[in-house]
Short mmCIF file of C-alpha atoms in Angstrom, two decimals:
data_model
loop_
_atom_site.label_atom_id
_atom_site.label_comp_id
_atom_site.label_asym_id
_atom_site.label_seq_id
_atom_site.Cartn_x
_atom_site.Cartn_y
_atom_site.Cartn_z
CA MET A 37 41.64 215.76 114.43
CA SER A 38 44.37 213.05 113.66
CA LEU A 39 43.07 210.63 116.35
CA ILE A 40 39.74 208.70 115.98
CA LEU A 41 39.89 207.39 119.64
CA ASP A 42 37.74 209.59 121.71
CA PRO A 43 38.95 212.32 123.60
CA THR A 44 37.65 210.45 126.90
CA ALA A 45 39.55 207.34 126.03
CA GLN A 46 42.73 209.45 125.57
CA ASP A 47 42.27 210.96 128.80
CA LEU A 48 41.71 207.88 130.88
CA LEU A 49 44.44 205.93 129.05
CA PHE A 50 47.27 208.31 128.82
CA ARG A 51 46.24 211.86 129.23
CA GLU A 52 44.61 212.13 132.75
CA ALA A 53 46.14 208.50 134.19
CA ARG A 54 48.93 209.04 136.67
CA THR A 55 51.13 206.52 138.38
CA ALA A 56 49.81 206.60 141.37
CA ASN A 57 51.29 206.35 145.26
CA THR A 58 48.79 206.28 147.61
CA PHE A 59 45.80 204.50 147.29
CA THR A 60 41.74 203.61 148.60
CA ASP A 61 41.04 200.23 150.38
CA GLU A 62 38.64 199.53 148.00
CA PRO A 63 39.33 195.96 146.91
CA VAL A 64 40.61 194.99 143.76
CA THR A 65 38.81 191.61 142.56
CA ASP A 66 40.67 188.73 140.57
CA GLU A 67 37.00 189.73 138.19
CA GLN A 68 38.86 193.35 137.09
CA VAL A 69 42.19 191.46 136.82
CA GLN A 70 40.48 188.78 134.99
CA ALA A 71 38.95 191.65 132.62
CA ILE A 72 42.15 193.13 132.38
CA TYR A 73 43.79 190.72 130.84
CA ASP A 74 41.16 189.51 128.34
CA LEU A 75 41.39 192.60 127.31
CA VAL A 76 45.03 192.75 126.71
CA LYS A 77 46.15 189.59 126.10
CA TYR A 78 45.18 190.90 122.09
CA GLY A 79 48.22 193.11 122.04
CA PRO A 80 50.41 192.13 119.13
CA THR A 81 54.09 190.23 120.47
CA ALA A 82 56.46 188.68 117.90
CA PHE A 83 55.49 184.94 116.90
CA ASN A 84 52.39 185.18 119.71
CA GLN A 85 54.89 184.46 121.88
CA SER A 86 53.09 185.91 124.82
CA PRO A 87 56.02 185.28 127.05
CA LEU A 88 54.37 187.55 130.04
CA ARG A 89 53.47 185.74 132.81
CA ILE A 90 51.75 187.40 136.46
CA VAL A 91 52.06 186.83 140.09
CA LEU A 92 49.12 188.43 141.84
CA VAL A 93 50.65 188.97 145.67
CA ARG A 94 47.27 188.86 147.87
CA SER A 95 47.97 187.03 151.08
CA THR A 96 49.74 189.53 153.90
CA GLU A 97 52.38 186.37 154.29
CA GLY A 98 52.85 187.44 150.60
CA ARG A 99 52.81 191.07 150.91
CA GLU A 100 55.00 191.12 153.32
CA ARG A 101 57.82 188.80 151.93
CA LEU A 102 57.46 191.02 149.05
CA VAL A 103 57.92 194.61 150.97
CA ARG A 104 60.87 193.88 152.66
CA HIS A 105 62.75 193.64 148.92
CA MET A 106 61.77 196.93 147.92
CA ALA A 107 63.23 200.16 147.67
CA GLU A 108 62.55 202.55 150.93
CA GLY A 109 61.15 204.73 149.27
CA ASN A 110 58.57 202.07 147.83
CA GLN A 111 57.82 199.96 150.98
CA ALA A 112 55.02 202.36 152.27
CA LYS A 113 53.04 202.27 149.37
CA THR A 114 53.75 198.34 148.30
CA SER A 115 52.32 197.82 151.82
CA THR A 116 48.89 199.54 151.19
CA ALA A 117 47.87 198.86 147.83
CA PRO A 118 44.75 196.96 147.63
CA LEU A 119 46.87 194.86 145.17
CA VAL A 120 50.00 193.83 144.21
CA ALA A 121 51.12 192.20 140.98
CA LEU A 122 54.39 191.06 139.81
CA LEU A 123 55.33 191.05 136.01
CA VAL A 124 57.62 188.85 135.14
CA ALA A 125 58.75 187.31 131.77
CA ASP A 126 58.76 183.72 130.96
CA ASN A 127 62.13 182.38 129.95
CA GLU A 128 60.75 178.93 128.95
CA PHE A 129 57.74 179.99 126.69
CA HIS A 130 59.04 178.38 124.25
CA GLU A 131 56.94 175.76 125.62
CA GLU A 132 53.92 177.06 124.53
CA LEU A 133 54.85 178.19 121.19
CA PRO A 134 52.84 175.48 119.19
CA ALA A 135 49.49 176.03 120.71
CA LEU A 136 49.96 179.60 120.22
CA LEU A 137 51.47 179.69 116.85
CA PRO A 138 49.42 175.93 115.78
CA HIS A 139 49.99 177.09 111.83
CA PHE A 140 54.25 176.94 112.52
CA PRO A 141 55.03 174.73 115.50
CA GLN A 142 58.33 174.54 114.09
CA ALA A 143 59.14 178.04 115.45
CA LYS A 144 59.66 176.35 118.68
CA ASP A 145 63.09 174.59 117.74
CA ALA A 146 63.97 177.21 114.36
CA PHE A 147 64.36 179.85 116.52
CA PHE A 148 63.85 179.64 120.10
CA SER A 149 66.19 177.07 120.47
CA GLU A 150 68.80 178.66 122.57
CA ARG A 151 67.91 180.12 126.18
CA PRO A 152 70.10 183.00 124.98
CA VAL A 153 67.57 184.24 122.18
CA ARG A 154 64.85 182.89 124.24
CA GLU A 155 65.84 186.15 127.31
CA GLN A 156 66.07 187.96 124.65
CA ALA A 157 62.95 187.62 123.16
CA ALA A 158 61.21 187.20 126.23
CA ALA A 159 62.52 190.03 127.90
CA LEU A 160 60.94 192.52 124.84
CA ASN A 161 57.81 190.92 124.27
CA ALA A 162 57.04 190.55 127.79
CA SER A 163 57.92 194.54 128.42
CA LEU A 164 54.95 195.12 125.48
CA GLN A 165 52.95 193.25 127.52
CA ALA A 166 53.35 194.80 131.02
CA ALA A 167 53.20 198.33 128.95
CA TYR A 168 49.79 196.52 127.58
CA PHE A 169 48.52 195.72 131.31
CA ILE A 170 49.06 199.07 132.39
CA ILE A 171 47.00 199.92 129.89
CA GLY A 172 44.26 197.97 130.78
CA VAL A 173 44.80 198.41 134.71
CA ARG A 174 43.72 202.15 133.74
CA ALA A 175 40.86 200.79 131.26
CA ALA A 176 39.17 199.40 134.43
CA GLY A 177 39.25 203.08 135.54
CA LEU A 178 42.16 202.15 138.23
CA ALA A 179 45.55 203.80 138.83
CA ALA A 180 48.77 201.43 138.48
CA GLY A 181 52.47 202.11 139.61
CA PRO A 182 55.11 200.41 138.33
CA MET A 183 58.26 200.08 140.28
CA THR A 184 61.50 198.68 139.52
CA GLY A 185 63.16 200.29 142.72
CA TYR A 186 63.32 196.17 144.95
CA ASP A 187 66.25 194.04 145.08
CA ALA A 188 65.13 192.07 142.26
CA ALA A 189 67.19 189.03 142.78
CA GLY A 190 65.83 189.13 146.56
CA ILE A 191 62.05 189.13 144.84
CA GLU A 192 62.57 186.16 142.50
CA LYS A 193 64.78 184.04 144.59
CA GLU A 194 61.14 184.44 147.00
CA PHE A 195 58.53 184.19 144.16
CA LEU A 196 59.81 182.68 140.95
CA ASP A 197 61.66 179.90 139.70
CA GLY A 198 65.02 180.04 137.48
CA ASP A 199 62.94 180.18 134.05
CA HIS A 200 61.44 183.16 135.31
CA LYS A 201 62.84 187.20 135.51
CA LEU A 202 61.07 189.98 137.31
CA LEU A 203 60.24 192.89 135.15
CA MET A 204 58.44 195.40 137.58
CA VAL A 205 56.05 195.32 140.61
CA VAL A 206 53.09 197.02 139.96
CA ASN A 207 50.53 198.40 142.49
CA ILE A 208 47.00 198.38 141.30
CA GLY A 209 43.85 200.61 143.12
CA LYS A 210 41.79 203.44 143.11
CA PRO A 211 44.07 206.78 143.71
CA GLY A 212 44.21 207.67 147.44
CA GLU A 213 44.85 211.56 148.96
CA ASP A 214 48.23 213.32 147.17
CA ALA A 215 47.68 210.29 145.07
CA TRP A 216 50.39 211.93 142.44
CA PHE A 217 53.41 214.67 142.30
CA PRO A 218 52.96 217.50 139.53
CA ARG A 219 53.14 216.14 136.01
CA LEU A 220 56.10 215.78 134.93
CA PRO A 221 57.76 217.29 131.26
CA ARG A 222 57.99 215.15 128.34
CA LEU A 223 60.49 215.31 125.55
CA SER A 224 58.82 217.27 122.18
CA TYR A 225 58.25 215.39 119.22
CA ASP A 226 61.39 216.96 117.57
CA GLU A 227 63.68 215.78 119.94
CA VAL A 228 62.24 212.36 119.68
CA VAL A 229 61.11 211.59 116.03
CA THR A 230 63.62 212.04 113.17
CA THR A 231 63.03 211.52 109.43
CA VAL A 232 65.22 209.72 106.56
CA MET B 285 31.55 195.59 133.21
CA SER B 286 35.13 195.40 134.93
CA LEU B 287 36.24 197.77 132.62
CA ILE B 288 35.21 201.55 131.96
CA LEU B 289 36.56 202.01 128.73
CA ASP B 290 33.98 202.28 125.88
CA PRO B 291 33.34 198.74 124.14
CA THR B 292 34.11 200.80 120.98
CA ALA B 293 37.61 201.92 122.05
CA GLN B 294 38.58 198.93 123.68
CA ASP B 295 37.90 197.03 120.11
CA LEU B 296 40.16 199.55 118.29
CA LEU B 297 42.96 199.87 120.20
CA PHE B 298 42.99 195.73 121.35
CA ARG B 299 40.34 193.56 120.03
CA GLU B 300 39.91 194.49 116.37
CA ALA B 301 42.84 196.12 115.55
CA ARG B 302 45.11 193.26 114.16
CA THR B 303 49.50 193.31 113.03
CA ALA B 304 48.56 194.55 109.64
CA ASN B 305 50.34 193.09 106.54
CA THR B 306 49.19 194.49 104.05
CA PHE B 307 48.65 198.62 103.03
CA THR B 308 46.33 200.86 101.09
CA ASP B 309 48.12 203.56 99.35
CA GLU B 310 46.84 206.48 101.43
CA PRO B 311 49.76 208.32 103.18
CA VAL B 312 50.47 208.45 106.86
CA THR B 313 51.40 211.92 107.11
CA ASP B 314 54.06 213.68 110.30
CA GLU B 315 50.24 215.45 111.74
CA GLN B 316 49.06 211.69 112.65
CA VAL B 317 52.50 210.70 113.65
CA GLN B 318 52.93 213.62 115.99
CA ALA B 319 49.27 213.02 117.68
CA ILE B 320 50.05 209.72 117.89
CA TYR B 321 53.40 210.74 120.38
CA ASP B 322 51.74 213.61 121.58
CA LEU B 323 49.27 211.05 122.93
CA VAL B 324 51.46 208.48 123.94
CA LYS B 325 54.50 210.53 125.23
CA TYR B 326 52.28 210.39 128.92
CA GLY B 327 52.94 206.74 129.25
CA PRO B 328 54.67 206.09 132.22
CA THR B 329 58.35 204.86 132.50
CA ALA B 330 60.77 204.58 135.49
CA PHE B 331 62.31 207.63 136.57
CA ASN B 332 60.09 209.58 133.27
CA GLN B 333 63.11 208.53 131.62
CA SER B 334 61.52 208.42 127.77
CA PRO B 335 64.50 206.34 126.17
CA LEU B 336 62.37 205.90 122.99
CA ARG B 337 63.60 207.67 119.81
CA ILE B 338 61.79 207.00 116.67
CA VAL B 339 63.44 207.36 113.11
CA LEU B 340 60.88 207.56 110.19
CA VAL B 341 61.76 206.07 107.16
CA ARG B 342 60.54 208.52 104.46
CA SER B 343 62.82 208.90 101.55
CA THR B 344 62.86 206.31 98.38
CA GLU B 345 66.61 205.67 99.12
CA GLY B 346 66.14 205.25 102.89
CA ARG B 347 63.17 202.65 101.96
CA GLU B 348 65.52 200.31 99.82
CA ARG B 349 68.86 201.19 102.18
CA LEU B 350 65.81 199.29 104.92
CA VAL B 351 64.15 196.98 103.24
CA ARG B 352 67.78 195.02 102.52
CA HIS B 353 68.23 194.22 106.21
CA MET B 354 64.91 192.88 106.25
CA ALA B 355 64.08 189.14 106.46
CA GLU B 356 63.32 187.97 103.56
CA GLY B 357 58.87 187.42 104.78
CA ASN B 358 59.14 191.12 105.55
CA GLN B 359 60.81 192.48 102.55
CA ALA B 360 57.45 192.88 100.64
CA LYS B 361 55.40 194.38 103.34
CA THR B 362 58.27 196.91 104.78
CA SER B 363 58.33 198.12 100.78
CA THR B 364 54.75 199.07 100.42
CA ALA B 365 53.84 200.17 103.69
CA PRO B 366 52.71 204.41 103.52
CA LEU B 367 55.13 204.73 106.33
CA VAL B 368 58.32 202.62 108.07
CA ALA B 369 59.29 203.35 111.47
CA LEU B 370 62.18 202.53 113.65
CA LEU B 371 61.53 202.44 116.82
CA VAL B 372 64.98 202.42 119.01
CA ALA B 373 66.47 203.30 122.53
CA ASP B 374 68.69 205.76 123.35
CA ASN B 375 71.50 204.46 125.69
CA GLU B 376 72.66 208.01 126.82
CA PHE B 377 68.90 208.78 127.49
CA HIS B 378 70.47 210.58 130.60
CA GLU B 379 72.09 213.12 129.26
CA GLU B 380 68.19 214.55 128.87
CA LEU B 381 66.93 213.00 132.51
CA PRO B 382 68.16 216.71 134.37
CA ALA B 383 65.16 218.34 132.02
CA LEU B 384 62.85 215.22 132.44
CA LEU B 385 63.34 214.91 136.31
CA PRO B 386 63.56 218.38 137.24
CA HIS B 387 63.03 217.96 141.19
CA PHE B 388 65.62 215.14 141.28
CA PRO B 389 68.74 216.25 138.65
CA GLN B 390 71.03 213.82 140.76
CA ALA B 391 69.31 210.67 139.83
CA LYS B 392 71.62 211.29 136.38
CA ASP B 393 74.65 210.57 138.00
CA ALA B 394 73.32 209.09 141.58
CA PHE B 395 71.68 205.70 138.99
CA PHE B 396 72.72 206.12 135.11
CA SER B 397 76.23 207.00 135.26
CA GLU B 398 77.27 203.26 134.48
CA ARG B 399 76.60 202.21 130.78
CA PRO B 400 75.40 198.44 131.64
CA VAL B 401 72.92 200.17 133.95
CA ARG B 402 71.25 202.80 131.31
CA GLU B 403 71.37 200.21 128.51
CA GLN B 404 69.50 197.27 130.97
CA ALA B 405 66.47 200.63 131.71
CA ALA B 406 66.86 201.93 128.15
CA ALA B 407 65.72 198.38 126.86
CA LEU B 408 62.72 197.85 129.09
CA ASN B 409 61.52 201.84 129.42
CA ALA B 410 61.62 202.12 125.62
CA SER B 411 59.96 198.45 125.50
CA LEU B 412 57.24 199.92 127.21
CA GLN B 413 56.65 203.02 125.27
CA ALA B 414 57.12 200.96 121.77
CA ALA B 415 54.11 199.42 122.88
CA TYR B 416 52.21 202.62 123.78
CA PHE B 417 53.61 203.42 120.47
CA ILE B 418 51.69 200.70 119.15
CA ILE B 419 48.62 201.75 120.87
CA GLY B 420 48.81 205.27 119.22
CA VAL B 421 48.83 204.24 116.09
CA ARG B 422 45.43 202.13 116.55
CA ALA B 423 44.61 205.22 118.19
CA ALA B 424 44.87 207.06 114.73
CA GLY B 425 42.62 204.63 112.74
CA LEU B 426 45.81 203.13 111.21
CA ALA B 427 47.17 199.15 111.62
CA ALA B 428 50.61 198.79 112.94
CA GLY B 429 52.96 195.94 111.39
CA PRO B 430 55.65 195.43 113.99
CA MET B 431 58.07 193.27 113.17
CA THR B 432 62.01 191.97 114.67
CA GLY B 433 63.22 189.95 111.84
CA TYR B 434 66.13 191.96 110.08
CA ASP B 435 69.59 192.08 110.80
CA ALA B 436 69.49 194.32 113.54
CA ALA B 437 73.46 195.25 113.23
CA GLY B 438 73.19 196.01 109.51
CA ILE B 439 69.92 198.58 110.49
CA GLU B 440 72.22 199.68 113.32
CA LYS B 441 75.19 200.58 111.44
CA GLU B 442 72.72 201.91 108.32
CA PHE B 443 70.90 204.22 110.60
CA LEU B 444 71.80 204.80 113.95
CA ASP B 445 75.09 205.77 116.17
CA GLY B 446 76.60 203.71 118.26
CA ASP B 447 74.38 204.97 121.38
CA HIS B 448 71.38 203.78 120.01
CA LYS B 449 69.83 200.27 119.98
CA LEU B 450 66.77 199.28 117.73
CA LEU B 451 63.88 197.38 118.94
CA MET B 452 62.01 196.87 116.48
CA VAL B 453 60.72 198.14 112.89
CA VAL B 454 56.97 198.86 112.80
CA ASN B 455 54.71 199.01 108.95
CA ILE B 456 52.15 201.60 109.68
CA GLY B 457 48.99 202.42 107.46
CA LYS B 458 45.47 201.71 106.69
CA PRO B 459 45.00 197.99 106.22
CA GLY B 460 45.26 196.72 102.23
CA GLU B 461 43.21 193.77 101.11
CA ASP B 462 43.67 190.45 102.80
CA ALA B 463 46.05 192.35 105.50
CA TRP B 464 45.91 189.68 108.51
CA PHE B 465 45.84 185.87 109.10
CA PRO B 466 43.06 184.45 111.62
CA ARG B 467 43.42 185.55 115.24
CA LEU B 468 45.87 183.28 116.68
CA PRO B 469 44.68 181.62 120.45
CA ARG B 470 45.96 183.73 123.38
CA LEU B 471 47.02 181.76 126.69
CA SER B 472 44.23 181.38 129.61
CA TYR B 473 43.98 183.64 132.20
CA ASP B 474 44.78 180.85 134.41
CA GLU B 475 47.84 179.85 132.43
CA VAL B 476 49.67 183.56 133.23
CA VAL B 477 47.96 184.77 136.15
CA THR B 478 48.96 183.39 139.92
CA THR B 479 48.34 184.26 143.24
CA VAL B 480 50.54 184.27 146.29
#
């Protein structure tokens, strides 16, 4: 056995976890989201830059404003999921950097004074954090339904300012009836890994 | 308790796991990397596009070719880590899409015929998979040392063709002496999460 992670945890996070397309009515509480965040915040980012921001869409009015920008095939599930989260990269993350990297506060100006550099760093590192978040949702016994099928500019205009870029929208809840399609194939190790 | 993941697994993957800067001599085998991949390959990507590719740098000559492109502060640890992996996004991932999405082979041409679209999708989705891979390294009881401090163009020219983009370099092994700095602070829930 090459993995030391308990097989039950392997199943919970990867093998049996699936992207859900339907959900039960059971609410997802702020306490659950806080527990997820307080676990996955420890996932590593470059310079500890931690650029992920999360917008929870809880109000009926907010949900309506969101759903109209989703691709048609994503509208029904985004309307009925117990909770929907916008996962967002903060392109001004460097403002928090002196607090996040107290032994090297010069990093803010030395590396991140230029906006295009920040945008590239935020896109990569917030995407890593988005993956940690999806794993965290599963760690809470919930199913995640990450989506990128939407009018990004429309959602950004509706919910964000010009310093924040939408990475994905994630439906969250307990899986409902016929929640997923059959498992799709994956590339084999030899198709993905080469050695030099 | 809002999380159902076993606390030991929470510690292994997030709370006690740390980015290692020194390593023991104990080798990391291909079998371990295969076990990691065969777990984390199930992490979700959009359209199951699975654009991550991994280059394991095992040979002495390959390690030398890599280290000379690393930032000075990353050279010693990249020289001495038992294994170094280049995590790479395949911008031609659409060639595999009909096999990965057998119920919708038209997606290849309908959504991914344009290279800039593929580059954006590959950057996001391979980054998600890079995070799953880091979690998988920890699931194997190993420490990951992800780095973005290097001459990316130099490494890409040395090891990749024009269709592959370097996301990060990851040192992998058992943590050695003084393997990490004190845990850095994280943003609080209220600094990261807003609700509408």
